[in-house]
XYZ file of C-alpha atoms in Angstrom:
543
model
C 88.070 137.662 77.364
C 89.292 137.837 81.407
C 85.717 136.635 81.855
C 86.291 133.702 80.133
C 89.283 132.742 80.817
C 87.843 133.179 84.462
C 85.221 130.733 83.877
C 87.504 127.820 82.387
C 89.689 128.440 85.330
C 86.938 127.732 87.664
C 85.756 124.798 85.483
C 88.247 122.932 85.425
C 89.848 123.622 89.465
C 86.046 122.140 89.554
C 87.236 119.203 87.629
C 89.743 118.330 89.809
C 90.055 116.087 92.291
C 91.118 118.394 96.277
C 93.438 116.895 98.421
C 91.094 115.224 100.119
C 89.732 113.383 97.138
C 92.822 112.072 95.927
C 93.319 109.236 98.337
C 90.132 107.281 96.554
C 90.784 104.215 94.690
C 91.329 104.069 91.452
C 88.209 100.960 90.669
C 87.649 98.417 90.338
C 90.139 95.403 88.410
C 90.615 92.326 86.684
C 92.295 89.304 88.636
C 95.106 89.135 89.201
C 96.461 92.069 90.440
C 100.607 92.151 90.442
C 102.890 93.834 91.832
C 107.038 94.072 91.253
C 109.761 95.310 92.831
C 112.206 97.612 90.960
C 116.374 96.662 91.272
C 116.812 96.911 95.690
C 112.761 96.214 96.075
C 111.358 94.315 98.460
C 107.696 93.634 98.887
C 106.204 93.641 102.333
C 102.572 92.343 102.832
C 101.070 94.132 106.064
C 100.603 91.243 108.592
C 103.095 89.249 107.136
C 106.915 90.018 105.847
C 109.178 90.872 103.323
C 109.297 88.900 100.320
C 111.685 88.749 97.229
C 110.041 88.770 93.478
C 106.498 88.985 92.603
C 104.061 89.563 94.659
C 99.975 88.027 92.532
C 96.486 88.797 94.695
C 94.732 86.554 93.168
C 91.005 86.708 93.125
C 89.840 82.895 94.559
C 85.281 83.299 95.462
C 84.503 86.030 97.791
C 88.208 85.638 98.967
C 91.640 86.007 98.047
C 95.531 84.101 97.775
C 98.159 86.055 97.954
C 100.912 84.261 95.969
C 104.994 84.856 95.717
C 106.407 84.252 92.275
C 110.929 84.057 92.774
C 113.609 81.834 91.856
C 113.835 78.529 93.835
C 116.915 78.655 95.636
C 115.567 82.352 97.078
C 112.659 80.596 97.937
C 114.970 78.149 100.207
C 116.129 81.512 101.777
C 112.676 81.911 103.070
C 112.076 78.493 104.271
C 113.624 78.263 108.122
C 112.817 75.669 109.392
C 115.711 74.691 112.281
C 117.792 77.523 114.016
C 120.435 78.827 112.125
C 123.197 78.108 115.306
C 123.502 74.911 114.573
C 126.398 73.240 112.579
C 126.628 74.496 108.980
C 126.908 70.888 107.106
C 123.692 70.054 109.349
C 122.423 73.993 108.037
C 122.717 72.939 104.033
C 121.280 69.177 104.598
C 118.384 71.312 105.639
C 118.877 73.432 103.057
C 119.059 70.523 100.281
C 115.976 68.727 101.818
C 113.597 71.016 101.496
C 114.781 72.147 97.938
C 114.207 69.047 96.866
C 110.893 68.639 98.397
C 109.465 71.735 96.869
C 110.143 70.502 93.663
C 108.674 66.861 94.392
C 105.371 69.462 95.409
C 105.761 71.104 91.843
C 106.266 67.819 90.686
C 103.143 66.954 92.156
C 100.928 69.243 90.682
C 98.866 69.508 93.706
C 98.582 72.850 93.875
C 98.542 74.248 90.806
C 94.878 73.740 90.308
C 94.972 76.542 92.827
C 97.569 79.169 91.169
C 100.252 78.093 92.645
C 103.259 75.190 93.060
C 103.429 74.980 97.509
C 101.695 76.112 100.421
C 103.587 78.121 103.176
C 102.482 76.492 106.169
C 102.740 72.731 107.654
C 100.877 71.604 105.304
C 104.155 72.075 102.207
C 106.564 73.409 104.209
C 106.900 76.132 106.300
C 108.229 79.372 104.455
C 108.597 83.156 106.276
C 110.207 84.977 103.381
C 113.047 87.296 103.234
C 112.489 87.205 107.465
C 114.009 84.363 107.506
C 117.286 86.084 106.698
C 117.533 87.929 109.066
C 119.877 88.668 112.178
C 123.738 86.610 112.387
C 121.407 82.879 112.464
C 119.396 84.147 109.107
C 122.316 84.661 107.516
C 123.791 81.535 107.912
C 120.699 79.383 106.613
C 121.359 81.528 103.618
C 125.136 80.597 103.326
C 124.343 77.668 103.490
C 120.947 77.503 101.212
C 124.105 79.708 98.787
C 126.719 77.498 98.774
C 123.945 74.233 98.145
C 122.695 76.399 95.173
C 120.530 74.491 93.243
C 121.478 71.110 94.519
C 118.491 68.272 95.449
C 118.249 64.426 95.436
C 117.028 62.751 92.632
C 115.285 59.409 92.338
C 114.778 57.615 88.698
C 115.406 61.424 87.549
C 112.594 63.543 89.215
C 113.541 64.961 93.104
C 112.860 62.421 95.722
C 110.143 63.239 98.375
C 112.350 64.047 100.499
C 110.226 64.121 104.068
C 112.049 65.200 107.293
C 110.383 65.657 110.727
C 112.337 66.974 114.162
C 112.844 63.986 116.345
C 113.183 60.368 115.309
C 113.207 59.329 118.826
C 116.504 56.676 118.218
C 114.223 55.460 115.051
C 112.572 56.724 111.570
C 110.111 55.031 109.718
C 109.094 54.071 106.912
C 106.963 56.241 104.968
C 104.532 53.460 104.186
C 104.000 52.987 107.754
C 103.059 56.683 108.165
C 101.564 57.560 104.739
C 100.008 54.308 103.068
C 98.659 56.302 100.380
C 101.771 56.943 98.776
C 102.876 53.625 99.342
C 106.556 52.340 99.343
C 109.650 54.665 98.273
C 113.158 52.711 98.487
C 115.248 55.680 99.678
C 112.455 56.267 102.691
C 112.491 53.431 105.196
C 112.996 53.309 108.774
C 116.971 53.205 109.544
C 118.085 53.255 113.739
C 119.145 57.255 114.416
C 121.203 57.402 117.439
C 122.834 60.586 117.358
C 118.624 61.760 117.582
C 119.313 61.306 121.351
C 120.251 65.271 121.054
C 116.759 66.186 120.460
C 115.017 67.087 124.067
C 112.156 65.468 122.969
C 114.557 62.464 121.635
C 112.195 60.776 124.798
C 109.263 62.530 126.458
C 106.066 61.766 129.318
C 102.761 63.075 129.804
C 101.247 62.280 132.736
C 97.057 62.428 133.343
C 94.673 61.684 135.928
C 92.036 59.400 135.153
C 89.363 62.316 135.794
C 91.536 64.380 133.551
C 91.929 62.149 130.498
C 88.610 61.015 131.224
C 86.833 64.975 130.455
C 89.767 65.103 127.423
C 88.176 62.433 125.717
C 85.127 63.605 126.740
C 85.240 66.851 124.773
C 87.096 65.773 122.052
C 85.047 62.692 121.040
C 82.622 62.723 123.357
C 83.337 59.656 124.805
C 81.404 58.302 128.259
C 82.533 56.278 131.256
C 85.233 55.471 133.931
C 88.234 54.356 131.770
C 89.820 51.120 133.066
C 92.218 50.451 130.894
C 94.283 51.833 127.760
C 96.195 49.431 125.661
C 98.966 50.494 122.610
C 100.318 48.519 119.523
C 103.227 50.436 118.503
C 103.170 48.211 115.807
C 100.120 48.665 114.693
C 99.997 52.222 115.333
C 96.355 51.404 116.980
C 95.218 51.447 120.601
C 92.429 49.821 122.424
C 90.609 52.855 125.061
C 88.391 50.396 128.035
C 85.995 51.793 129.856
C 83.578 49.798 132.131
C 81.275 50.461 129.731
C 83.080 48.636 126.359
C 85.852 49.323 124.152
C 86.783 51.863 121.894
C 90.230 51.285 119.523
C 91.589 54.015 117.363
C 95.098 54.977 115.905
C 97.576 56.142 118.001
C 97.720 59.238 115.448
C 94.215 60.029 115.981
C 94.401 59.591 119.883
C 97.324 62.093 119.705
C 95.933 64.756 117.471
C 92.587 65.392 119.212
C 94.190 65.174 123.115
C 96.900 67.569 121.554
C 94.293 69.913 119.798
C 91.686 69.377 123.215
C 94.232 69.494 125.543
C 95.717 72.670 126.510
C 91.734 73.803 125.968
C 90.748 72.072 128.515
C 93.769 72.373 130.909
C 95.702 74.340 129.524
C 97.500 75.485 133.401
C 98.702 71.505 133.019
C 99.298 71.018 129.327
C 101.449 70.462 127.589
C 103.826 68.954 129.932
C 107.745 69.670 130.364
C 110.170 68.011 127.974
C 113.268 66.955 129.475
C 114.972 70.732 129.068
C 112.399 72.289 131.204
C 110.447 73.559 128.193
C 106.712 73.024 127.420
C 106.612 70.849 124.401
C 104.860 72.234 121.537
C 102.336 69.771 121.899
C 100.451 67.877 124.567
C 101.667 64.406 122.681
C 104.548 65.320 120.324
C 103.999 61.798 118.201
C 101.949 58.896 117.837
C 104.641 56.560 119.588
C 104.103 56.271 122.378
C 103.546 53.079 125.317
C 101.111 53.670 127.851
C 101.081 52.485 131.771
C 98.799 52.701 133.855
C 99.029 53.417 137.194
C 97.086 54.164 140.652
C 95.508 57.455 140.132
C 95.608 57.595 135.803
C 97.661 56.917 133.302
C 101.623 57.620 131.628
C 102.309 58.301 127.988
C 105.738 57.248 127.559
C 106.423 58.740 123.710
C 109.536 58.932 121.901
C 110.140 61.622 118.901
C 108.580 64.819 117.410
C 106.725 64.789 114.530
C 105.783 62.689 111.917
C 109.137 59.917 111.803
C 109.129 59.674 108.206
C 113.391 60.451 106.619
C 115.613 62.983 108.335
C 115.420 63.945 111.526
C 116.224 67.340 111.800
C 118.146 66.778 115.043
C 119.368 63.388 113.332
C 120.866 65.875 111.466
C 122.485 67.944 113.798
C 123.805 65.348 115.743
C 125.509 63.774 112.747
C 127.526 66.924 111.685
C 128.324 67.276 115.308
C 130.045 63.768 115.061
C 132.197 65.203 112.062
C 129.551 63.995 108.513
C 129.553 66.361 106.215
C 125.562 67.585 104.471
C 126.286 64.864 101.447
C 126.765 61.946 104.689
C 123.553 63.227 106.627
C 121.474 63.274 103.522
C 122.419 59.503 102.012
C 121.798 58.194 105.448
C 118.537 59.524 105.707
C 117.362 58.814 101.908
C 118.760 55.456 101.538
C 121.648 56.355 99.254
C 120.696 59.619 97.756
C 123.262 61.839 97.156
C 123.057 65.627 95.613
C 123.217 66.183 92.215
C 122.983 69.574 90.030
C 118.939 70.344 88.854
C 118.561 71.398 85.823
C 114.966 72.171 85.623
C 112.487 74.812 86.850
C 113.655 77.372 88.687
C 110.685 79.474 89.725
C 108.787 79.108 91.644
C 105.178 80.368 93.274
C 104.089 79.759 96.453
C 100.759 80.934 98.371
C 101.691 83.746 101.185
C 98.351 83.653 102.260
C 95.178 81.952 101.852
C 91.792 82.985 101.764
C 92.091 86.457 103.304
C 89.082 89.259 103.089
C 92.394 91.789 102.286
C 95.994 92.443 101.238
C 97.757 95.656 102.383
C 101.413 95.421 100.153
C 104.087 98.291 99.967
C 107.505 98.502 99.197
C 111.422 99.218 100.645
C 111.550 100.730 97.293
C 110.211 101.293 93.804
C 107.382 99.255 92.856
C 105.276 98.810 89.499
C 101.367 97.399 89.744
C 99.450 96.010 86.760
C 96.036 93.834 86.307
C 97.570 90.791 85.016
C 99.722 92.059 81.664
C 97.922 95.524 81.865
C 100.352 98.154 83.397
C 98.596 100.427 86.018
C 101.435 102.006 87.131
C 104.673 101.728 86.111
C 106.696 102.825 89.004
C 105.237 103.932 93.213
C 106.049 104.018 96.773
C 103.658 103.320 99.371
C 101.355 101.334 100.439
C 98.325 99.695 97.886
C 95.224 98.303 99.423
C 93.648 95.159 97.557
C 90.151 94.038 98.613
C 87.248 91.750 96.418
C 85.050 93.760 93.531
C 81.893 92.513 92.122
C 81.993 89.156 91.582
C 84.799 89.002 90.335
C 87.876 91.646 89.859
C 89.525 93.560 93.023
C 89.236 96.562 93.835
C 92.672 99.226 94.344
C 93.692 101.544 97.019
C 96.279 103.784 96.694
C 98.128 105.554 99.635
C 96.833 109.112 100.117
C 98.080 111.778 98.113
C 99.859 109.598 95.040
C 98.117 111.987 92.064
C 99.597 114.820 93.930
C 103.088 116.260 91.870
C 105.688 115.752 94.269
C 107.183 118.202 96.845
C 109.459 118.671 99.444
C 108.430 121.573 101.421
C 108.247 121.970 105.130
C 112.100 121.742 105.612
C 113.097 122.793 108.929
C 116.826 121.179 110.777
C 118.207 123.089 114.107
C 120.213 126.214 114.825
C 122.998 124.416 116.423
C 123.924 120.834 117.597
C 125.880 119.411 120.090
C 127.887 115.575 119.806
C 128.609 115.066 123.172
C 126.673 111.758 123.259
C 129.214 108.307 125.111
C 127.408 106.384 123.225
C 127.261 107.684 119.515
C 123.791 107.815 119.438
C 123.671 110.975 117.919
C 121.564 112.278 114.959
C 120.549 115.707 113.389
C 116.322 115.449 113.005
C 114.893 116.812 109.490
C 111.617 117.986 109.274
C 109.391 117.978 106.214
C 106.310 117.922 105.001
C 105.403 115.057 101.857
C 101.927 115.358 99.688
C 101.928 111.886 99.368
C 104.505 108.121 99.561
C 108.153 109.610 98.929
C 111.478 108.039 99.488
C 113.926 110.419 100.767
C 117.606 110.155 100.855
C 119.480 113.084 102.909
C 122.887 113.613 102.979
C 125.524 115.481 105.375
C 128.638 116.805 104.093
C 131.172 119.343 105.522
C 133.170 121.226 103.076
C 131.846 118.157 99.888
C 132.859 115.637 101.804
C 130.255 113.475 102.536
C 129.675 112.644 106.264
C 126.220 110.867 106.578
C 123.875 109.356 104.675
C 120.064 108.552 105.587
C 117.017 107.459 103.767
C 113.841 106.770 104.771
C 110.186 106.006 102.815
C 107.854 107.994 104.288
C 103.850 108.669 103.908
C 101.714 111.238 103.725
C 102.123 114.088 106.167
C 104.944 116.029 108.054
C 107.939 113.921 108.892
C 111.206 113.453 110.743
C 114.211 112.107 108.331
C 116.904 111.313 112.017
C 120.627 111.247 110.432
C 122.167 110.073 111.995
C 126.181 110.556 113.141
C 129.553 108.954 113.711
C 131.369 111.514 116.179
C 134.394 110.319 114.720
C 133.548 111.253 111.429
C 132.886 114.950 112.136
C 134.955 118.018 112.075
C 136.129 118.890 116.128
C 135.029 121.666 117.652
C 132.661 123.988 115.818
C 131.488 123.882 112.214
C 129.185 124.733 109.149
C 127.478 121.397 107.771
C 125.042 121.204 104.798
C 122.166 119.296 104.209
C 120.920 117.921 100.581
C 117.238 116.323 100.580
C 116.676 114.425 97.624
C 113.022 112.959 97.185
C 111.687 110.879 94.861
C 108.936 108.868 94.245
C 108.557 106.895 91.291
C 108.903 109.216 88.735
C 109.807 112.560 89.856
C 112.594 113.733 92.376
C 112.996 117.033 93.536
C 115.797 118.431 96.322
C 116.300 120.978 98.975
C 119.053 121.925 101.326
C 119.736 123.426 104.794
C 122.380 124.300 106.628
C 122.814 122.869 110.197
C 126.048 124.073 112.870
C 127.446 120.498 114.520
C 129.326 121.360 117.992
C 132.111 118.460 118.940
C 133.275 119.247 122.002
C 136.809 119.200 122.795
C 136.978 117.558 125.772
C 136.117 113.839 124.677
C 139.875 114.512 123.001
C 141.482 115.825 125.996
C 140.319 113.668 128.672
C 141.263 110.506 126.657
C 145.103 112.721 126.598
C 144.711 113.083 130.435
C 144.092 108.940 131.130
C 147.269 108.427 129.073
C 148.981 110.634 130.428
C 147.989 108.947 134.200
C 148.895 105.683 133.115
C 152.170 107.096 131.334
C 152.523 108.378 135.310
C 151.450 105.464 137.306
C 153.941 103.173 135.024
C 156.331 105.502 135.826
C 155.527 105.600 139.624
C 155.475 102.185 139.265
C 159.391 101.443 137.900
C 161.076 104.222 140.165
C 159.881 102.134 143.411
C 160.379 98.713 141.869
C 164.205 100.013 141.442
C 164.109 101.756 144.841
C 163.346 97.893 146.113
C 165.775 96.740 144.087
C 168.692 98.323 145.189
C 167.085 98.420 148.765
C 167.718 94.545 148.753
C 170.967 94.809 147.454
C 172.456 97.286 149.850
C 170.882 94.219 152.921
C 172.862 91.007 150.824
C 176.276 93.457 150.726
C-alpha cells in the first residue's frame, strides 16, 4: 500500500509543471484576443500607454492590430489636440469638433473594413488614450469634454465634416480647394480669421541658398540643373521651378511635402528654421500657402499658417475665446453657422491604437479578464500578457511568470524601527516581500486599530518592496508600535500577512516650533517696548 501511494505521488509530481516551466505559452487561440478591464482598471499597452475600455488584439496577415473599444466621450478625452492651458471655451470648441469628426469617420465607414471605426494618427485625429488626461492641463481638457458631453455639429441630420487645423494665417480655405475629391461643403467655406494672429506660425519664412535648394530637390525628386527662378500662383496652388535646362510645374502641396521631408535629412542643422517666438518650426514648410522671392544668393519662402487651412483654426479659436466668444460662437464662425446639438446615435468607438505590429504586451492597473472572441480564457488576472501571431491565422498568448501557481505571500520583513525626521515629508516604511506570480498588494498601516497610511501596487513575481508613504502629521509623537497588514490578491484568491514596526517621531520638531513662536513673541515685545520708550522721549522734548 505504501509503495503504491509513493508511486502515485511520484506520477503526480512528474506531471505537474515545474516552477521554471510555469511561464510557458498558453498556446495558440483564435483571433481576436480581448482584454476586458475590471471595475476601476485601465489597460496598458507597452510602449503606447494607458487606455479606458477594452483592448482587442486582431490578427491581420502576419501582423497584429490593437483596437481600443470605449465610450465616445472617453475617446474624445484621449484626443488632446490643443494645449490644456488654453481658454476653456477654445477647449470646448475643440472637444465638439473632435467628437463630431470621429462620428463623421464612423458614418463614412472606410476603416470598418479593417475592424475598427477610426485610426489614432493624423490620418484621422491623434488619439493618446488615457495619457492625454494626465497633469493639470489634462484635467482641464477632460473638464471641457465633460461639459460638452454628447454635443456635436449636425448637417442635414448627420455629423458634419469638422476639419480643423493649427493656424489659418488670417484666412481659412474652402474644402474643395484643398480636398477636391470631397467637393464643396456649405459649412466649410473660406472666412477671414483675424484672431489667428496669436499663432507663432501666423506668418513664417524659410531661407534657402540656391545650392541648398538645388540639392534638396535633387534628393527629393531628382531635379537636375541650376535653378534660375521659382514662381508661385497662390490662387491656383501651383508653382513653376525654372532651371537653365527647362521648367517643372508642380502643386504647392507636393513642393511642401518633398521639401519638408528632405531638407532636415540633408541639412539637419538648418531645417526646419525658427518661427516667430524663436522655437523651431514643426516642418520646413508648415503649409502650402506661400510665395517665393528670389534673392542674390537664393530664395526666401514667405508663408502663412500651419496645416491644411480648412475648417476651424485652433489658434483662431484660442484668439476668439480670449476675445470673449463662447464655444458655440467659435464653432458657428468656422462651420457655417452650425451649433452644437445632442447626439442620439451610436456612442461606442473602436479605435486602432496600433496597426501592423509584430507583437503586443498588455497589462492593467488592476484586475482584467481575457477571452478569445466570446470564449473566456481567464476570468480575472493580473500582470503582463504577451500576444504574437501563430500559424496562419491564430495568435499565441504568453502569460506572466507563475500565473498557474497558487497565491502566496512570503518573505515578509520590515525594519525593526524607523525614525521619522525627513523635513520634506518623504518618509516611508519599506516592506519586503516575495510573491510567486503577478499580485496586487495593499499595505495598511494602523495604530490601535486606526488607519494611518495605505499603499497599493501591482508586482510581478519575485522579491519586491512596498514603500508605505507616511504623513508625519498623522503619526503619534515619540515612540509607538504600529501594525502593518498586507493583503495580496491575484484576481481570484486573497491571502494576508501582518507585521509590526516601531515608528519614532522625535519631539524636536514640536520643540523647535515652540522656540520659534517664543522668539517671535519676544521680538514683538521688544519692538513694542522700544516704540513706547521712543514715544516718551519725544513727548518730553516737546514739553
